[in-house]
Tab-separated table of N, CA, C and O in Angstrom:
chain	number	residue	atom	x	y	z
A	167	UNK	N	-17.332	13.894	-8.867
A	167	UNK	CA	-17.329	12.933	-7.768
A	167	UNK	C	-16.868	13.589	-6.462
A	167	UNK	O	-15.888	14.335	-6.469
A	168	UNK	N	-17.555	13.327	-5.342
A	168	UNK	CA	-17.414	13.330	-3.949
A	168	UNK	C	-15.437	13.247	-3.259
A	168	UNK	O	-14.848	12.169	-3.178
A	169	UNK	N	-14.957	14.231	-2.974
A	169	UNK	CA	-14.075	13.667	-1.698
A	169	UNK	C	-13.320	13.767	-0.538
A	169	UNK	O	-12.219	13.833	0.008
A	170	UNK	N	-15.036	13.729	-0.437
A	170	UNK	CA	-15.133	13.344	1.203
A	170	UNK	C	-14.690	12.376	2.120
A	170	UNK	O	-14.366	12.531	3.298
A	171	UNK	N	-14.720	11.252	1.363
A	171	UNK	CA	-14.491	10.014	2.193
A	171	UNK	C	-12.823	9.862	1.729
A	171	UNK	O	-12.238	8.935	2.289
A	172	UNK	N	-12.466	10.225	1.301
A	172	UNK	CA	-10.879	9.949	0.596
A	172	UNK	C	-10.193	10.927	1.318
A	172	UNK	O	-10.237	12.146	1.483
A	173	UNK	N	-9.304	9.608	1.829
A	173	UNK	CA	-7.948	10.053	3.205
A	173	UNK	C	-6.951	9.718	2.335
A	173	UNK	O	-7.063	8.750	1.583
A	174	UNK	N	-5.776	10.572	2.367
A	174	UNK	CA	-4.597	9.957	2.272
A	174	UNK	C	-3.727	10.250	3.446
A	174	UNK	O	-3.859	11.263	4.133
A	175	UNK	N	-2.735	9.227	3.674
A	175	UNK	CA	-2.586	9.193	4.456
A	175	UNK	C	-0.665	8.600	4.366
A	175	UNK	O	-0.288	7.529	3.892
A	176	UNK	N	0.369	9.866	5.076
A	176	UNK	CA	1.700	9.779	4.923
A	176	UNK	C	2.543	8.119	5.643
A	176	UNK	O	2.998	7.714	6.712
A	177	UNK	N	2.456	7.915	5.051
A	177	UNK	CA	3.909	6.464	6.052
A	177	UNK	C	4.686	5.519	5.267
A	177	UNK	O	4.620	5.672	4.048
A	178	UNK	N	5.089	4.992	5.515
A	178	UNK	CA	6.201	4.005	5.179
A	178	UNK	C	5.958	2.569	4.886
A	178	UNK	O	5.566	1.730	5.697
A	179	UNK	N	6.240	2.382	3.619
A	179	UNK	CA	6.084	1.358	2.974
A	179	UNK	C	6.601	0.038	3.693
A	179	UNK	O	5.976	-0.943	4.095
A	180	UNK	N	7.903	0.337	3.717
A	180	UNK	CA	8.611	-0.863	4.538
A	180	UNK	C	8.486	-1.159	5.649
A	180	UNK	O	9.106	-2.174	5.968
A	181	UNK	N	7.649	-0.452	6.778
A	181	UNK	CA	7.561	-0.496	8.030
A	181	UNK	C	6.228	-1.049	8.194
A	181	UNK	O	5.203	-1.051	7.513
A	182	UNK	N	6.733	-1.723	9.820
A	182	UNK	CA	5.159	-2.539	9.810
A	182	UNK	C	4.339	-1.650	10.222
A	182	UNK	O	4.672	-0.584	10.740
A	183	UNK	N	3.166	-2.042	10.014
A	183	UNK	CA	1.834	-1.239	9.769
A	183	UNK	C	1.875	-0.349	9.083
A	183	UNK	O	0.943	0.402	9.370
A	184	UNK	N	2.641	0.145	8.037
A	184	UNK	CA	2.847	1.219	6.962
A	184	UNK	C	3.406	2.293	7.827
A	184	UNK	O	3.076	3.421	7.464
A	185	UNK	N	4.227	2.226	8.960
A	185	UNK	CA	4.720	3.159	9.809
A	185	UNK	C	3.852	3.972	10.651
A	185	UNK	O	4.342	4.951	11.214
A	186	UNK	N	2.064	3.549	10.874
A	186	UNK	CA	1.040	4.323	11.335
A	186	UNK	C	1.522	3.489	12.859
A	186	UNK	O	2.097	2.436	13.133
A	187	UNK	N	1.033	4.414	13.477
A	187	UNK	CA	0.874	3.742	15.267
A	187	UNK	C	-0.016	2.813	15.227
A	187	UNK	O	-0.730	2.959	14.235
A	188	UNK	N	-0.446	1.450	16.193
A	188	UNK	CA	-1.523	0.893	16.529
A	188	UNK	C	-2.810	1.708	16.397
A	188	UNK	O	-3.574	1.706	15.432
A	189	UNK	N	-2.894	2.247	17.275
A	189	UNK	CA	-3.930	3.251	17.447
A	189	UNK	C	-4.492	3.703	15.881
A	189	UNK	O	-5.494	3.206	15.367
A	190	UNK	N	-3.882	4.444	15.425
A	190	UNK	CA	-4.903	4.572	13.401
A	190	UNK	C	-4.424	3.504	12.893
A	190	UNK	O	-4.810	3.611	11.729
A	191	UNK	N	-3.721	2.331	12.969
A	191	UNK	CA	-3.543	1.659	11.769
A	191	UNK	C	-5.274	1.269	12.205
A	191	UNK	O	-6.130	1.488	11.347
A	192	UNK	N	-5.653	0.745	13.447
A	192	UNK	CA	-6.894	0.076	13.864
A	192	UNK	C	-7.956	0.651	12.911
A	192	UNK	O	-8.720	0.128	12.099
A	193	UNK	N	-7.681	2.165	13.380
A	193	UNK	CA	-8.907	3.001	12.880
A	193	UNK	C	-8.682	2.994	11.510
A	193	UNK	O	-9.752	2.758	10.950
A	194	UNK	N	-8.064	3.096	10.969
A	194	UNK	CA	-7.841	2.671	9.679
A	194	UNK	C	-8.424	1.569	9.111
A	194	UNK	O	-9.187	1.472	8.150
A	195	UNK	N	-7.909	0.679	9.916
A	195	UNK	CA	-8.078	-0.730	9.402
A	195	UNK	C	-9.721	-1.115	9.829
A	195	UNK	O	-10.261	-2.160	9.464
A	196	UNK	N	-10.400	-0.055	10.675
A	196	UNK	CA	-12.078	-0.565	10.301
A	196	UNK	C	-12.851	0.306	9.494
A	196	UNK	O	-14.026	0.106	9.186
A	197	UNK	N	-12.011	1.489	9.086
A	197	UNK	CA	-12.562	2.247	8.292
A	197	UNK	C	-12.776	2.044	6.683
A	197	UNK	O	-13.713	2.496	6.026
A	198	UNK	N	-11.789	1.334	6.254
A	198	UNK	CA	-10.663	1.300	5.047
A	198	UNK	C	-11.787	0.283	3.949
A	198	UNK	O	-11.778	-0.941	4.080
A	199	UNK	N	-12.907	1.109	2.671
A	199	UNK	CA	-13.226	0.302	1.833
A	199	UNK	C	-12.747	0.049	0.372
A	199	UNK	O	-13.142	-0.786	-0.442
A	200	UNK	N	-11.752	1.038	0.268
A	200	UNK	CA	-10.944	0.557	-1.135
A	200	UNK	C	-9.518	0.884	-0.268
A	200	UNK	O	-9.336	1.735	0.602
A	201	UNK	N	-8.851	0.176	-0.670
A	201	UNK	CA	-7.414	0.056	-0.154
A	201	UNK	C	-6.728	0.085	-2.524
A	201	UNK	O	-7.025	-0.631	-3.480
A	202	UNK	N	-5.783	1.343	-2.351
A	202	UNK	CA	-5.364	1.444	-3.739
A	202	UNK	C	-3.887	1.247	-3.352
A	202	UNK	O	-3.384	2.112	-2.634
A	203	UNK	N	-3.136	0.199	-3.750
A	203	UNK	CA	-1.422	0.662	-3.435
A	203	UNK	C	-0.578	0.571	-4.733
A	203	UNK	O	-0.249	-0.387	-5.433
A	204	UNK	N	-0.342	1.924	-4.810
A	204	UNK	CA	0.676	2.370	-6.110
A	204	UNK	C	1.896	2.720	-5.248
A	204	UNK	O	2.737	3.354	-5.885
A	205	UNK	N	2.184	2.503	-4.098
A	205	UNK	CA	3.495	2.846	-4.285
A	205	UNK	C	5.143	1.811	-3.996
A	205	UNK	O	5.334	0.719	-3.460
A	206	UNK	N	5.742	2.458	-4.421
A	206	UNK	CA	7.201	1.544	-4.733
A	206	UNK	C	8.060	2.650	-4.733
A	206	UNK	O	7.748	3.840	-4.719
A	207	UNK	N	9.784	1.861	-4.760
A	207	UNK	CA	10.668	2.421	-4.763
A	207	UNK	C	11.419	1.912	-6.293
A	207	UNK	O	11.972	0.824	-6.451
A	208	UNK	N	11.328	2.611	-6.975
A	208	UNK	CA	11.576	1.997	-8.788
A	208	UNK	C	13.145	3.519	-9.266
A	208	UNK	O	13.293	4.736	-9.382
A	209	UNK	N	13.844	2.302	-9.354
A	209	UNK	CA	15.455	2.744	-9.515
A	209	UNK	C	15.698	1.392	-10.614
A	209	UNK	O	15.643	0.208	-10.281
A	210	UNK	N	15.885	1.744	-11.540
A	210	UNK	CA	16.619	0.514	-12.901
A	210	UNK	C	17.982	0.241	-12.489
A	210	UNK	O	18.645	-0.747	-12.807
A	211	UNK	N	18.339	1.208	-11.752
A	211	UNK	CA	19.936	0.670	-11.313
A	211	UNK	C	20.713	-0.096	-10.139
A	211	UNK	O	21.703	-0.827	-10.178
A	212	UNK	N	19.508	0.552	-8.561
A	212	UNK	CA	19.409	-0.523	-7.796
A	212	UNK	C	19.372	-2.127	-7.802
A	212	UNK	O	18.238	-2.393	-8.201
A	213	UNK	N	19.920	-3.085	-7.604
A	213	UNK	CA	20.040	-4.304	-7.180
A	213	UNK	C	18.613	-4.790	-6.351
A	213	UNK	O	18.219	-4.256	-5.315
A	214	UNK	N	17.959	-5.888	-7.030
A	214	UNK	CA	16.401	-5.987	-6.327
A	214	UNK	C	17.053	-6.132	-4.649
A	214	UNK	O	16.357	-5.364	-3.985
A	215	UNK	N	17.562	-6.458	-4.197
A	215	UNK	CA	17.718	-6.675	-2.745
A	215	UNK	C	17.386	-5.382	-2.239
A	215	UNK	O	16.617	-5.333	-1.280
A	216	UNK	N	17.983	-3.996	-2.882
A	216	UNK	CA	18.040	-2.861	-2.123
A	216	UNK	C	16.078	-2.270	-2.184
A	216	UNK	O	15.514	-1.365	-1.569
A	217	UNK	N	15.549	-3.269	-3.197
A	217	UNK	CA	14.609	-2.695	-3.149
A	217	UNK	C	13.494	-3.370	-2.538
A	217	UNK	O	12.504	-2.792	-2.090
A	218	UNK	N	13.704	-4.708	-2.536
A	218	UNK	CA	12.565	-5.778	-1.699
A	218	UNK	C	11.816	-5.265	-0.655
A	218	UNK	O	10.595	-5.406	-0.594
A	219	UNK	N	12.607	-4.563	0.329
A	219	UNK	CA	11.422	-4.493	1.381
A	219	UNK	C	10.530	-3.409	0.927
A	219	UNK	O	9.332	-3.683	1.007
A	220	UNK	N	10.730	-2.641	0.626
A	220	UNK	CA	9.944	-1.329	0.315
A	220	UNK	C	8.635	-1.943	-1.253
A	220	UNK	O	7.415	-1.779	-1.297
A	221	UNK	N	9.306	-2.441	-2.015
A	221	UNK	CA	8.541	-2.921	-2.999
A	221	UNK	C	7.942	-4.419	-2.619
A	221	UNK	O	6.782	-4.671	-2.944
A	222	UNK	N	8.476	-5.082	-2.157
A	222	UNK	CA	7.593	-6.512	-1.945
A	222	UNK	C	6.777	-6.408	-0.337
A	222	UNK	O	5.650	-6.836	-0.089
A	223	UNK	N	7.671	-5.748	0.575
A	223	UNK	CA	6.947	-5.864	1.641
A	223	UNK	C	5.957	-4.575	1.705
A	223	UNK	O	4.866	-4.589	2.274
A	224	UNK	N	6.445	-3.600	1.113
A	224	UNK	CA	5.207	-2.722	1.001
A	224	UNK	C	3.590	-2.940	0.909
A	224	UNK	O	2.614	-2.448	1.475
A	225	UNK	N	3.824	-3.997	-0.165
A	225	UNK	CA	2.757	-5.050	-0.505
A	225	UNK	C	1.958	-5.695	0.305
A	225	UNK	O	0.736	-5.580	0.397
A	226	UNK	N	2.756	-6.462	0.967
A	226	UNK	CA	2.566	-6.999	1.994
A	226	UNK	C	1.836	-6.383	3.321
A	226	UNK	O	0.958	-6.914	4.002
A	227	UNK	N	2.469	-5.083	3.493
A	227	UNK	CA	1.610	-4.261	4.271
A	227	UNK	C	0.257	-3.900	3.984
A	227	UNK	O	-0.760	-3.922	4.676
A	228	UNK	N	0.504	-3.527	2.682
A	228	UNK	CA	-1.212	-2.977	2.179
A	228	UNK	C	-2.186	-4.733	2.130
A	228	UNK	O	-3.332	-5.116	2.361
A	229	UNK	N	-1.261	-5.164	1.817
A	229	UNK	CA	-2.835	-6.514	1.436
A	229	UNK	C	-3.515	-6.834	3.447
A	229	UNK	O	-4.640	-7.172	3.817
A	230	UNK	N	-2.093	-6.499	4.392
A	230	UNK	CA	-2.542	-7.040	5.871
A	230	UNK	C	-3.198	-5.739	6.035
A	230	UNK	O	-4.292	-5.781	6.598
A	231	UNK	N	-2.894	-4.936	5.775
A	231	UNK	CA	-3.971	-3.837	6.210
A	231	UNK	C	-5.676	-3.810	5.905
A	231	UNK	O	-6.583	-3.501	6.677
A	232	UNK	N	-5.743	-4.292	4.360
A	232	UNK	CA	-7.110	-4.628	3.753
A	232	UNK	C	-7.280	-6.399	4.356
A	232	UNK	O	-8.333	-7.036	4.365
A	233	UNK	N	-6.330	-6.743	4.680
A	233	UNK	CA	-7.230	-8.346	5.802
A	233	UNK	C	-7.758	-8.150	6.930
A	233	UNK	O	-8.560	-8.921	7.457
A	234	UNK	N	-7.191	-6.668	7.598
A	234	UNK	CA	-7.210	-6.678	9.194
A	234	UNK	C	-8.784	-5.675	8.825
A	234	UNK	O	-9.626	-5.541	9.712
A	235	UNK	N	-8.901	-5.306	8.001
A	235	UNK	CA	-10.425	-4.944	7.728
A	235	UNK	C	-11.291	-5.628	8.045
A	235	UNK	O	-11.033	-6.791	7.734
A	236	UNK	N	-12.565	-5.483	8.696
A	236	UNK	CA	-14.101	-6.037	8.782
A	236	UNK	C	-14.683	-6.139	7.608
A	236	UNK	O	-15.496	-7.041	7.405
A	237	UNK	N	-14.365	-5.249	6.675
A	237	UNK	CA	-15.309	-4.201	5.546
A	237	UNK	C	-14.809	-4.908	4.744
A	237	UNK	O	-14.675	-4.099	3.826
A	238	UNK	N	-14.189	-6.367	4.162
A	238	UNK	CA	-13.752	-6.838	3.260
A	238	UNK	C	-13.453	-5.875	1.842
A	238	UNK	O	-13.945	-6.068	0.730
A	239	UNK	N	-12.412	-4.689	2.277
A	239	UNK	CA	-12.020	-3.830	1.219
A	239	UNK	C	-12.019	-4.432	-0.340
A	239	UNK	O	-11.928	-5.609	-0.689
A	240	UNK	N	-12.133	-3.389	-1.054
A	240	UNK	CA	-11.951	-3.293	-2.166
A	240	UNK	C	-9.903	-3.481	-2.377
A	240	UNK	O	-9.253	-2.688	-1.696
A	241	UNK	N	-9.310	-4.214	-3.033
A	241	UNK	CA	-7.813	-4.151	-3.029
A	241	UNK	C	-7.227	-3.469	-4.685
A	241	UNK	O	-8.040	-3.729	-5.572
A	242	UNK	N	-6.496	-3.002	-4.973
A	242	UNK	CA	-5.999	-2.187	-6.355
A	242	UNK	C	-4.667	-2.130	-6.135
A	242	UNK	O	-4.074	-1.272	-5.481
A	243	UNK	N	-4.309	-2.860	-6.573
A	243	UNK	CA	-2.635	-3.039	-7.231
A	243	UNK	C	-2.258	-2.295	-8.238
A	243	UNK	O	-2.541	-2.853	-9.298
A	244	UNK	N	-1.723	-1.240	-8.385
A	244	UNK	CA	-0.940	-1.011	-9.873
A	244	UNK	C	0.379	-1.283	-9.913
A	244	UNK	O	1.107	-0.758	-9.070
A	245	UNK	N	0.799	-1.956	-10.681
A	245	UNK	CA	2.121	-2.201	-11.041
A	245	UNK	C	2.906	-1.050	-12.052
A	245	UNK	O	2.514	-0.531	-13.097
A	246	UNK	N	3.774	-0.933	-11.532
A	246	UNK	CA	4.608	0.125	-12.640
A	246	UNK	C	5.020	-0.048	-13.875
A	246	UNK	O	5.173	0.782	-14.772
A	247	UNK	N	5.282	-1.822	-13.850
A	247	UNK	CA	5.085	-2.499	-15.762
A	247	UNK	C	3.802	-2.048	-15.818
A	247	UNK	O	3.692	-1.688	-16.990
A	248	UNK	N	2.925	-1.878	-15.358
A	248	UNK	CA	1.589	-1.668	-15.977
A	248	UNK	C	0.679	-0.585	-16.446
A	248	UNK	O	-0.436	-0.516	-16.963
A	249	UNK	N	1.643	0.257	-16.040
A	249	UNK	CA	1.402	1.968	-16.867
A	249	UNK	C	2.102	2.404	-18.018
A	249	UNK	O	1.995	3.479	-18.608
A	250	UNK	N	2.795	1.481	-18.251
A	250	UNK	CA	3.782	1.477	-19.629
A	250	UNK	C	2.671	0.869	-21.071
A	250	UNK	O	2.617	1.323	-22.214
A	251	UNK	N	1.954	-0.198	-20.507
A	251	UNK	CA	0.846	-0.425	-21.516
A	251	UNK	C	1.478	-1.644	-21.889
A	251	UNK	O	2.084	-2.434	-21.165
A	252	UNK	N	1.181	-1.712	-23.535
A	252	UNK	CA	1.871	-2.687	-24.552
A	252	UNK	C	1.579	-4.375	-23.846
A	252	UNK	O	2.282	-5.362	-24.061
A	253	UNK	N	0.762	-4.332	-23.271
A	253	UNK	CA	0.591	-6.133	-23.111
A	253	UNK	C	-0.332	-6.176	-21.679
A	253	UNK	O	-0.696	-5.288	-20.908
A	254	UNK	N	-0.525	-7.620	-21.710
A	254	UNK	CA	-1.326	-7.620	-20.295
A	254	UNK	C	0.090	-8.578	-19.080
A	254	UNK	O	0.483	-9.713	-19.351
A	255	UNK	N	0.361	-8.151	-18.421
A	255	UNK	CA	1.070	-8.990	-17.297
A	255	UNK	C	0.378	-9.867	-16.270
A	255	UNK	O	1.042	-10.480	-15.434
């Protein structure tokens, strides 16, 4: 398989617009036909508070990023229960 069209691209989960400037989140955001978000901050010992923004709003970033799309992206969630296997969540 081709990849060519596959950007990755460094920033911050917790920050708005994933920490990209206006300027590429835009270009991003008309470019963007699969949007994949695997990432999180996963500590068993942390307290969920310390981890909410980065793990829930992270989320949050990627799904507004694939809304602010034209291209009605493709969206892919992996959850980290969900590489462990053993059931469907």
């Amino acid at each position: 398989p081709s990849t060519e069209r596959l950007r990755v691209l460094l920033g911050r989960l917790e920050a708005e617009r994933l920490g990209l400037d206006e300027d590429r989140y835009a270009q991003l955001a008309a470019a963007v036909d699969v949007v994949v978000h695997n990432g999180a901050w996963v500590n068993g010992v942390f307290p969920y508070g310390e981890l909410r923004d980065c793990n829930v709003g992270g989320t949050l970033q990627a799904l507004q990023l694939a809304a602010r799309s034209p291209r009605n992206p493709l969206f892919c969630f992996v959850s980290t229960l969900s590489v462990f296997g053993g059931g469907h969540f």
